[in-house]
C-alpha positions as a Python dict, from the first residue, in 0.01 Angstrom:
ca = {
    (1, 'V'): (0, 0, 0),
    (2, 'L'): (351, -140, -33),
    (3, 'Q'): (460, 14, 297),
    (4, 'R'): (167, -171, 492),
    (5, 'L'): (248, -515, 322),
    (6, 'W'): (628, -468, 334),
    (7, 'P'): (688, -711, 664),
    (8, 'Y'): (497, -984, 487),
    (9, 'L'): (681, -967, 152),
    (10, 'A'): (980, -1153, 14),
    (11, 'S'): (1170, -1051, -282),
    (12, 'R'): (1306, -1308, -559),
    (13, 'E'): (1472, -1321, -901),
    (14, 'R'): (1247, -1441, -1169),
    (15, 'D'): (1288, -1392, -1543),
    (16, 'S'): (1574, -1144, -1481),
    (17, 'R'): (1345, -930, -1264),
    (18, 'T'): (1280, -898, -898),
    (19, 'V'): (955, -1006, -799),
    (20, 'L'): (782, -945, -468),
    (21, 'S'): (556, -1223, -324),
    (22, 'L'): (406, -1317, 1),
    (23, 'K'): (641, -1488, 253),
    (24, 'H'): (361, -1720, 347),
    (25, 'D'): (63, -1833, 168),
    (26, 'S'): (-128, -1790, 471),
    (27, 'Y'): (-86, -1414, 473),
    (28, 'R'): (-297, -1397, 152),
    (29, 'N'): (-619, -1466, 357),
    (30, 'I'): (-509, -1227, 631),
    (31, 'I'): (-425, -948, 398),
    (32, 'L'): (-745, -993, 188),
    (33, 'S'): (-963, -970, 489),
    (34, 'I'): (-870, -616, 554),
    (35, 'P'): (-1152, -389, 412),
    (36, 'A'): (-926, -155, 235),
    (37, 'F'): (-774, -423, 20),
    (38, 'Q'): (-1112, -598, -50),
    (39, 'A'): (-1243, -276, -181),
    (40, 'N'): (-939, -215, -428),
    (41, 'L'): (-873, -579, -523),
    (42, 'Q'): (-1088, -575, -845),
    (43, 'E'): (-939, -265, -977),
    (44, 'W'): (-586, -372, -904),
    (45, 'N'): (-663, -696, -1080),
    (46, 'T'): (-801, -512, -1366),
    (47, 'R'): (-499, -277, -1383),
    (48, 'L'): (-264, -567, -1378),
    (49, 'A'): (-460, -737, -1648),
    (50, 'R'): (-435, -439, -1860),
    (51, 'F'): (-75, -398, -1813),
    (52, 'F'): (14, -754, -1938),
    (53, 'D'): (-248, -729, -2200),
    (54, 'D'): (-88, -434, -2350),
    (55, 'Q'): (258, -608, -2372),
    (56, 'P'): (363, -818, -2680),
    (57, 'N'): (391, -1196, -2652),
    (58, 'K'): (745, -1172, -2786),
    (59, 'F'): (1027, -922, -2791),
    (60, 'E'): (1295, -888, -3070),
    (61, 'S'): (1626, -711, -2995),
    (62, 'E'): (1794, -512, -3246),
    (63, 'N'): (2029, -812, -3318),
    (64, 'G'): (1713, -1022, -3401),
    (65, 'L'): (1721, -1217, -3097),
    (66, 'V'): (1353, -1311, -3006),
    (67, 'T'): (1270, -1337, -2637),
    (68, 'I'): (922, -1481, -2525),
    (69, 'N'): (736, -1249, -2265),
    (70, 'L'): (702, -1533, -1998),
    (71, 'R'): (562, -1303, -1742),
    (72, 'K'): (279, -1198, -1985),
    (73, 'L'): (197, -1577, -2052),
    (74, 'R'): (211, -1663, -1699),
    (75, 'Y'): (-1, -1389, -1543),
    (76, 'L'): (-246, -1230, -1803),
    (77, 'V'): (-540, -1489, -1759),
    (78, 'Y'): (-480, -1505, -1399),
    (79, 'Y'): (-545, -1143, -1356),
    (80, 'Q'): (-818, -1119, -1609),
    (81, 'L'): (-1008, -1408, -1408),
    (82, 'E'): (-950, -1223, -1095),
    (83, 'A'): (-1103, -907, -1229),
    (84, 'G'): (-1375, -1094, -1399),
    (85, 'L'): (-1279, -1012, -1744),
    (86, 'Y'): (-1410, -1326, -1880),
    (87, 'G'): (-1451, -1209, -2227),
    (88, 'D'): (-1089, -1124, -2247),
    (89, 'V'): (-993, -1439, -2103),
    (90, 'G'): (-1176, -1615, -2382),
    (91, 'K'): (-1001, -1394, -2660),
    (92, 'V'): (-660, -1487, -2504),
    (93, 'L'): (-717, -1855, -2470),
    (94, 'C'): (-862, -1884, -2816),
    (95, 'S'): (-581, -1670, -2975),
    (96, 'I'): (-361, -1849, -3181),
    (97, 'E'): (-85, -1605, -3128),
    (98, 'S'): (-104, -1687, -2752),
    (99, 'I'): (-130, -2055, -2784),
    (100, 'Q'): (172, -2044, -3017),
    (101, 'A'): (391, -1840, -2798),
    (102, 'M'): (305, -2076, -2483),
    (103, 'C'): (376, -2378, -2683),
    (104, 'E'): (687, -2241, -2815),
    (105, 'A'): (777, -2138, -2440),
    (106, 'G'): (714, -2490, -2339),
    (107, 'M'): (416, -2381, -2140),
    (108, 'S'): (147, -2641, -2288),
    (109, 'V'): (79, -2788, -1944),
    (110, 'E'): (24, -2431, -1797),
    (111, 'L'): (-196, -2372, -2094),
    (112, 'Q'): (-422, -2661, -1998),
    (113, 'R'): (-429, -2528, -1656),
    (114, 'M'): (-537, -2177, -1765),
    (115, 'F'): (-799, -2360, -1956),
    (116, 'T'): (-927, -2568, -1655),
    (117, 'A'): (-913, -2245, -1415),
    (118, 'A'): (-1135, -2046, -1658),
    (119, 'I'): (-1378, -2331, -1713),
    (120, 'R'): (-1397, -2312, -1326),
    (121, 'A'): (-1410, -1953, -1300),
    (122, 'I'): (-1643, -1824, -1583),
    (123, 'P'): (-1998, -1840, -1470),
    (124, 'H'): (-2191, -2088, -1655),
    (125, 'D'): (-2452, -1822, -1758),
    (126, 'F'): (-2191, -1573, -1892),
    (127, 'T'): (-2227, -1451, -2242),
    (128, 'P'): (-1980, -1206, -2393),
    (129, 'A'): (-2122, -894, -2525),
    (130, 'E'): (-2186, -890, -2907),
    (131, 'G'): (-1857, -728, -3065),
    (132, 'G'): (-1680, -723, -2707),
    (133, 'G'): (-1541, -916, -2429),
}
């Protein structure tokens, strides 16, 4: 997949890591119109949601320095919404630990945007399964 996408990607540094992104926003629609990508998109979003969900909100080094996991805080809810994991979105957005980490990271505006995105994306007739997401 990466080889097919490579001409359309740009790399940049973010949170001390190299991140690949599309060179132009218009490429997103072109790429998503390819049937092979459409067929796998929900699975990829689910995998990314699970990847970020498995990470801690904060890392503590051996010398006691605490680093907030900004990538998790920025992307977890996005990938959960894209994957249709609406129960998981509710758990994250209602988690005191997540809310506290985002506020400590100065991400209160992003938190508001996530709530707005969730309200718009989650179907009105959605009800979480009993005891699960």
